[in-house]
Amino acid sequence: MKKNILKAFAGDMMYSIIALVALNGTIQLLVNPLLTKQMGAAAFGVILSIESVVSIMASSFGSGANYSRLVMSARKEEPKGDYNLFLAIIAAISLIVTLVMLIVFRALNPVMYVSSAVLMIASVLRYYGDVQYKLAINYKGFMKYYIVIAIGYAAGTLLYPVTHSWGIAIALGEVLATVYVCLTGNLYKRPLFEASEYRAGVMRSVWQLSLAYLISSMIMNADRILIMLFVGSAEVTIFYTATLVGKIVAMITSPLNGVLMGHLSKYEGGLTKKMMSAISGALFAVGLLVLAASVIAVSYTHLTLP
C-alpha cells in the first residue's frame, strides 16, 4: 500500500514538473525574448514591472485561496460558493490596484488599463484554478491545465506582430486557464456565491494565508518595481535577465508544494521514516533537475535578451 502511495506521488510529481517546465520554459525561452525583440528593452521593462504587481496579487490571493481550499478539503468541509465570493472581492480590488499601479508607473491609458486589469484578474483565477486538479489528485489534468496555459502564451506571443498587443500576448494563456477549468471542472459552477456553514472559517483561513503569501510575494517582486520607479524601464529588463535563476527555481518549486499538500489532504495513514526518506530523495532529485533546467534557460536568455 505504501509502495503504491510513493509510486503515485512520484508519478504526480513528474506530471507537475512537466507542467511547470512547459509553462516557464515557454515564458523564458519564447515569450520574453520575442517580446523584448519586438517591443524593445525599455517598453518591455514597463511590462515586466506590471507583471511584478500582477504576480504579487496572483501569487498572494490566488495561492491563498488555493491552499486554503486544500485545508478545507482535508477537514471534509464543503465551501460551496465561499471562495468564489473571495475571488470576486479580489477582482474588485484588482481594478483599484491596476489604476494606482499605472498612475505610479506613468503608463495610464485606456488600452493599458484594460490589458493590465484583465491580466491581473485572470492570473489570480489561474493561480487558484489548479486546485481543481489537486483536490481530485488528478495531476495528469494538472499537467494539461498548464500545457493549455503555455499554448495560450505561445499563441499570443506569435500573434504579437499582427495584434501589436502585449496584453493579448500575455493574458491569453491566463484567460484560457479559466476557460479550461470551466469546461473540465466544477469550481465555478452553481452555487456560484452561495454561503456555506463554514464561510466564517473559510474567510479567516483564506485571508490569513493570502496575507502570509503577500509578504513573501512583495519581497520576491519588489526589485523590478523599485528599479522601474528609481532607475528606469530598460534597466528592469537587464536586471530581470541577471536574476533569472532564483526566480525560475522559485516559480517552479513553490507550486510543487501543492503536490505534497494535495496528497496529504487525502492521506489518512501515518508517515514512516522510509516514506519520508523516499519523498526527500525525490524532492532532492527534482531540485537538481530544476537547477539544470534553469541554467540552460538562463544561458539561452542571456543570448537573446539585452
Short mmCIF file of C-alpha atoms in Angstrom, two decimals, residues 1-304:
data_model
loop_
_atom_site.label_atom_id
_atom_site.label_comp_id
_atom_site.label_asym_id
_atom_site.label_seq_id
_atom_site.Cartn_x
_atom_site.Cartn_y
_atom_site.Cartn_z
CA MET A 1 0.00 0.00 0.00
CA LYS A 2 2.78 2.39 0.96
CA LYS A 3 4.68 1.49 -2.22
CA ASN A 4 1.57 2.41 -4.21
CA ILE A 5 1.39 5.74 -2.40
CA LEU A 6 5.03 6.51 -3.16
CA LYS A 7 4.59 5.40 -6.78
CA ALA A 8 1.55 7.66 -7.14
CA PHE A 9 3.42 10.54 -5.53
CA ALA A 10 6.39 10.08 -7.89
CA GLY A 11 4.10 9.96 -10.92
CA ASP A 12 2.22 13.07 -9.82
CA MET A 13 5.49 14.86 -9.17
CA MET A 14 6.60 14.06 -12.71
CA TYR A 15 3.34 15.37 -14.19
CA SER A 16 3.79 18.55 -12.16
CA ILE A 17 7.38 19.03 -13.30
CA ILE A 18 6.37 18.61 -16.95
CA ALA A 19 3.55 21.11 -16.45
CA LEU A 20 5.62 23.80 -14.76
CA VAL A 21 8.64 23.36 -17.04
CA ALA A 22 6.33 23.64 -20.07
CA LEU A 23 4.87 26.92 -18.81
CA ASN A 24 8.04 28.53 -17.52
CA GLY A 25 10.06 27.25 -20.47
CA THR A 26 7.57 28.87 -22.85
CA ILE A 27 7.74 32.16 -20.95
CA GLN A 28 11.54 32.29 -20.64
CA LEU A 29 12.54 30.79 -23.99
CA LEU A 30 9.81 32.17 -26.26
CA VAL A 31 7.62 34.91 -24.76
CA ASN A 32 10.21 37.15 -23.10
CA PRO A 33 12.87 37.02 -25.86
CA LEU A 34 10.37 37.63 -28.67
CA LEU A 35 8.50 40.43 -26.90
CA THR A 36 11.79 42.12 -25.97
CA LYS A 37 12.90 41.95 -29.58
CA GLN A 38 9.56 43.28 -30.85
CA MET A 39 8.98 45.97 -28.18
CA GLY A 40 12.49 46.98 -27.17
CA ALA A 41 14.10 46.75 -23.74
CA ALA A 42 12.56 49.97 -22.37
CA ALA A 43 8.96 49.14 -23.33
CA PHE A 44 9.31 45.53 -22.20
CA GLY A 45 10.74 46.75 -18.89
CA VAL A 46 7.43 48.50 -18.22
CA ILE A 47 5.60 45.23 -18.93
CA LEU A 48 7.93 43.33 -16.58
CA SER A 49 7.17 45.88 -13.85
CA ILE A 50 3.44 45.47 -14.43
CA GLU A 51 3.91 41.70 -14.29
CA SER A 52 5.59 42.11 -10.89
CA VAL A 53 2.49 43.75 -9.43
CA VAL A 54 0.30 41.15 -11.16
CA SER A 55 2.46 38.39 -9.70
CA ILE A 56 2.13 39.87 -6.20
CA MET A 57 -1.66 39.87 -6.47
CA ALA A 58 -1.94 36.46 -8.14
CA SER A 59 0.57 34.52 -6.06
CA SER A 60 -0.78 36.07 -2.84
CA PHE A 61 -4.54 35.85 -3.21
CA GLY A 62 -4.80 33.10 -5.85
CA SER A 63 -2.41 30.84 -3.95
CA GLY A 64 -4.01 31.78 -0.63
CA ALA A 65 -7.40 30.62 -1.89
CA ASN A 66 -5.82 27.54 -3.45
CA TYR A 67 -4.13 26.27 -0.30
CA SER A 68 -6.99 27.31 1.94
CA ARG A 69 -9.29 25.15 -0.12
CA LEU A 70 -6.93 22.19 0.24
CA VAL A 71 -7.05 22.66 4.01
CA MET A 72 -10.86 22.76 3.93
CA SER A 73 -10.84 19.56 1.89
CA ALA A 74 -8.66 17.84 4.49
CA ARG A 75 -11.26 18.79 7.10
CA LYS A 76 -14.04 17.34 4.89
CA GLU A 77 -15.75 20.74 4.77
CA GLU A 78 -17.64 21.75 1.61
CA PRO A 79 -17.21 25.51 0.97
CA LYS A 80 -19.86 25.92 -1.78
CA GLY A 81 -19.51 29.47 -3.17
CA ASP A 82 -17.34 30.92 -0.41
CA TYR A 83 -14.13 31.00 -2.46
CA ASN A 84 -15.89 32.49 -5.47
CA LEU A 85 -17.05 35.37 -3.27
CA PHE A 86 -13.48 35.90 -2.08
CA LEU A 87 -12.24 35.90 -5.69
CA ALA A 88 -14.93 38.43 -6.67
CA ILE A 89 -13.69 40.72 -3.87
CA ILE A 90 -10.11 40.34 -5.10
CA ALA A 91 -11.22 41.10 -8.68
CA ALA A 92 -12.72 44.39 -7.46
CA ILE A 93 -9.56 45.20 -5.51
CA SER A 94 -7.52 44.37 -8.64
CA LEU A 95 -9.29 47.10 -10.58
CA ILE A 96 -8.17 49.65 -7.99
CA VAL A 97 -4.64 48.23 -7.76
CA THR A 98 -4.30 48.38 -11.55
CA LEU A 99 -5.32 52.04 -11.64
CA VAL A 100 -2.88 53.02 -8.88
CA MET A 101 -0.09 50.95 -10.44
CA LEU A 102 -0.38 52.58 -13.86
CA ILE A 103 -0.56 56.07 -12.35
CA VAL A 104 2.61 55.40 -10.36
CA PHE A 105 4.35 53.92 -13.43
CA ARG A 106 3.12 56.87 -15.54
CA ALA A 107 1.68 54.44 -18.05
CA LEU A 108 -2.04 55.05 -17.67
CA ASN A 109 -4.18 54.93 -20.79
CA PRO A 110 -7.41 53.03 -21.58
CA VAL A 111 -5.74 50.18 -23.50
CA MET A 112 -3.03 49.71 -20.86
CA TYR A 113 -5.62 49.76 -18.07
CA VAL A 114 -7.89 47.15 -19.66
CA SER A 115 -4.94 44.90 -20.59
CA SER A 116 -3.41 45.10 -17.11
CA ALA A 117 -6.72 44.60 -15.28
CA VAL A 118 -7.66 41.56 -17.37
CA LEU A 119 -4.19 40.09 -16.87
CA MET A 120 -4.30 40.63 -13.10
CA ILE A 121 -7.77 39.14 -12.58
CA ALA A 122 -7.11 36.23 -14.95
CA SER A 123 -3.80 35.49 -13.19
CA VAL A 124 -5.47 35.37 -9.77
CA LEU A 125 -8.00 32.89 -11.17
CA ARG A 126 -5.23 30.84 -12.78
CA TYR A 127 -3.29 30.53 -9.53
CA TYR A 128 -6.46 29.39 -7.81
CA GLY A 129 -7.71 27.21 -10.67
CA ASP A 130 -5.21 24.38 -10.42
CA VAL A 131 -6.74 23.41 -7.07
CA GLN A 132 -9.43 21.72 -9.20
CA TYR A 133 -6.91 19.00 -10.05
CA LYS A 134 -5.15 18.92 -6.69
CA LEU A 135 -8.43 18.20 -4.90
CA ALA A 136 -9.08 15.24 -7.19
CA ILE A 137 -5.38 14.24 -7.09
CA ASN A 138 -5.58 14.39 -10.88
CA TYR A 139 -2.10 15.53 -11.84
CA LYS A 140 -2.50 14.44 -15.43
CA GLY A 141 -5.28 17.04 -15.53
CA PHE A 142 -2.93 19.46 -13.72
CA MET A 143 -0.35 18.91 -16.46
CA LYS A 144 -2.91 19.50 -19.21
CA TYR A 145 -4.03 22.69 -17.44
CA TYR A 146 -0.54 24.17 -17.55
CA ILE A 147 0.10 22.99 -21.09
CA VAL A 148 -3.07 24.86 -22.15
CA ILE A 149 -1.69 27.98 -20.46
CA ALA A 150 1.67 27.52 -22.21
CA ILE A 151 -0.08 27.13 -25.58
CA GLY A 152 -2.01 30.34 -24.89
CA TYR A 153 1.20 32.22 -24.08
CA ALA A 154 2.91 30.89 -27.21
CA ALA A 155 -0.06 31.69 -29.46
CA GLY A 156 -0.48 35.20 -28.05
CA THR A 157 3.23 35.94 -28.47
CA LEU A 158 3.41 34.62 -32.03
CA LEU A 159 0.38 36.77 -32.88
CA TYR A 160 2.02 39.92 -31.49
CA PRO A 161 3.27 41.16 -34.91
CA VAL A 162 -0.38 41.08 -36.02
CA THR A 163 -2.16 42.28 -32.86
CA HIS A 164 0.59 44.62 -31.55
CA SER A 165 -0.94 43.93 -28.14
CA TRP A 166 1.23 42.80 -25.24
CA GLY A 167 -2.00 42.23 -23.30
CA ILE A 168 -3.19 39.56 -25.73
CA ALA A 169 0.30 38.06 -25.85
CA ILE A 170 0.50 37.56 -22.08
CA ALA A 171 -3.11 37.38 -20.90
CA LEU A 172 -4.34 34.83 -23.48
CA GLY A 173 -2.81 31.92 -21.60
CA GLU A 174 -4.19 33.12 -18.27
CA VAL A 175 -7.71 33.52 -19.70
CA LEU A 176 -7.55 30.08 -21.35
CA ALA A 177 -6.72 28.60 -17.93
CA THR A 178 -10.05 29.75 -16.50
CA VAL A 179 -11.92 28.63 -19.62
CA TYR A 180 -10.30 25.19 -19.32
CA VAL A 181 -11.30 24.88 -15.64
CA CYS A 182 -14.87 25.87 -16.51
CA LEU A 183 -15.01 23.18 -19.18
CA THR A 184 -13.39 20.36 -17.19
CA GLY A 185 -14.13 21.15 -13.54
CA ASN A 186 -16.73 22.43 -11.12
CA LEU A 187 -15.04 25.33 -9.29
CA TYR A 188 -17.22 27.95 -10.95
CA LYS A 189 -20.48 26.06 -11.22
CA ARG A 190 -23.57 26.72 -9.14
CA PRO A 191 -23.93 27.53 -6.30
CA LEU A 192 -21.58 30.28 -7.51
CA PHE A 193 -21.71 32.58 -4.45
CA GLU A 194 -23.89 30.60 -2.04
CA ALA A 195 -22.69 30.77 1.54
CA SER A 196 -21.83 27.56 3.35
CA GLU A 197 -21.99 26.96 7.08
CA TYR A 198 -18.20 27.25 7.08
CA ARG A 199 -17.99 30.73 5.47
CA ALA A 200 -16.54 32.47 8.53
CA GLY A 201 -13.81 29.83 8.82
CA VAL A 202 -13.14 29.93 5.08
CA MET A 203 -12.73 33.70 5.06
CA ARG A 204 -10.47 33.64 8.11
CA SER A 205 -8.31 30.91 6.57
CA VAL A 206 -8.07 32.43 3.10
CA TRP A 207 -7.24 35.94 4.30
CA GLN A 208 -4.60 34.67 6.73
CA LEU A 209 -2.90 32.56 4.07
CA SER A 210 -3.17 35.32 1.46
CA LEU A 211 -1.56 37.90 3.74
CA ALA A 212 1.25 35.46 4.53
CA TYR A 213 1.84 34.91 0.79
CA LEU A 214 1.61 38.67 0.24
CA ILE A 215 4.66 39.27 2.40
CA SER A 216 6.83 36.78 0.52
CA SER A 217 5.50 37.86 -2.88
CA MET A 218 6.30 41.51 -2.21
CA ILE A 219 9.84 40.61 -1.20
CA MET A 220 10.33 38.50 -4.33
CA ASN A 221 8.89 41.05 -6.79
CA ALA A 222 9.80 44.39 -5.22
CA ASP A 223 13.12 44.62 -7.04
CA ARG A 224 11.64 45.23 -10.51
CA ILE A 225 9.12 47.73 -9.15
CA LEU A 226 11.79 49.77 -7.32
CA ILE A 227 14.12 49.75 -10.32
CA MET A 228 11.26 50.91 -12.54
CA LEU A 229 10.49 53.79 -10.17
CA PHE A 230 14.00 54.96 -9.34
CA VAL A 231 16.20 53.89 -12.29
CA GLY A 232 14.32 53.17 -15.50
CA SER A 233 12.37 50.62 -17.51
CA ALA A 234 15.26 49.43 -19.69
CA GLU A 235 17.24 48.61 -16.55
CA VAL A 236 14.33 46.45 -15.36
CA THR A 237 14.83 44.17 -18.36
CA ILE A 238 18.58 43.98 -17.75
CA PHE A 239 18.13 43.25 -14.03
CA TYR A 240 15.46 40.63 -14.73
CA THR A 241 17.82 38.79 -17.07
CA ALA A 242 20.61 38.85 -14.48
CA THR A 243 18.45 37.37 -11.70
CA LEU A 244 16.56 34.69 -13.62
CA VAL A 245 17.96 31.59 -11.91
CA GLY A 246 16.48 32.30 -8.49
CA LYS A 247 13.17 33.41 -9.94
CA ILE A 248 12.79 30.36 -12.17
CA VAL A 249 13.63 28.00 -9.30
CA ALA A 250 11.08 29.76 -7.07
CA MET A 251 8.39 29.75 -9.78
CA ILE A 252 8.81 26.03 -10.38
CA THR A 253 9.49 24.64 -6.91
CA SER A 254 6.87 26.61 -4.95
CA PRO A 255 3.86 25.11 -6.80
CA LEU A 256 5.32 21.62 -6.31
CA ASN A 257 4.43 22.01 -2.63
CA GLY A 258 0.85 21.68 -3.82
CA VAL A 259 1.53 18.12 -4.95
CA LEU A 260 2.56 17.15 -1.45
CA MET A 261 -0.31 19.16 0.06
CA GLY A 262 -2.81 17.51 -2.28
CA HIS A 263 -1.73 14.03 -1.23
CA LEU A 264 -1.51 14.84 2.46
CA SER A 265 -5.00 16.35 2.42
CA LYS A 266 -6.38 12.97 1.30
CA TYR A 267 -3.97 10.65 3.13
CA GLU A 268 -5.18 9.27 6.44
CA GLY A 269 -2.32 6.95 7.34
CA GLY A 270 0.97 7.61 9.10
CA LEU A 271 4.26 8.68 7.53
CA THR A 272 7.14 6.30 8.21
CA LYS A 273 10.83 7.19 8.13
CA LYS A 274 11.17 5.19 4.91
CA MET A 275 8.39 7.17 3.26
CA MET A 276 9.89 10.49 4.37
CA SER A 277 13.31 9.42 3.09
CA ALA A 278 11.83 8.45 -0.28
CA ILE A 279 9.94 11.74 -0.55
CA SER A 280 13.05 13.73 0.45
CA GLY A 281 15.14 11.87 -2.12
CA ALA A 282 12.59 12.55 -4.82
CA LEU A 283 12.47 16.25 -3.94
CA PHE A 284 16.28 16.44 -3.98
CA ALA A 285 16.34 14.88 -7.46
CA VAL A 286 13.68 17.34 -8.58
CA GLY A 287 15.81 20.18 -7.24
CA LEU A 288 18.79 19.06 -9.32
CA LEU A 289 16.65 18.78 -12.45
CA VAL A 290 15.13 22.22 -11.89
CA LEU A 291 18.58 23.75 -11.32
CA ALA A 292 19.91 22.20 -14.55
CA ALA A 293 16.87 23.40 -16.50
CA SER A 294 17.24 26.88 -15.01
CA VAL A 295 20.91 27.14 -16.03
CA ILE A 296 20.03 26.11 -19.59
CA ALA A 297 17.14 28.58 -19.73
CA VAL A 298 19.20 31.44 -18.33
CA SER A 299 22.09 30.74 -20.71
CA TYR A 300 19.68 30.92 -23.63
CA THR A 301 18.02 34.03 -22.28
CA HIS A 302 21.33 35.85 -21.88
CA LEU A 303 21.92 35.28 -25.57
CA THR A 304 18.52 36.64 -26.59
#
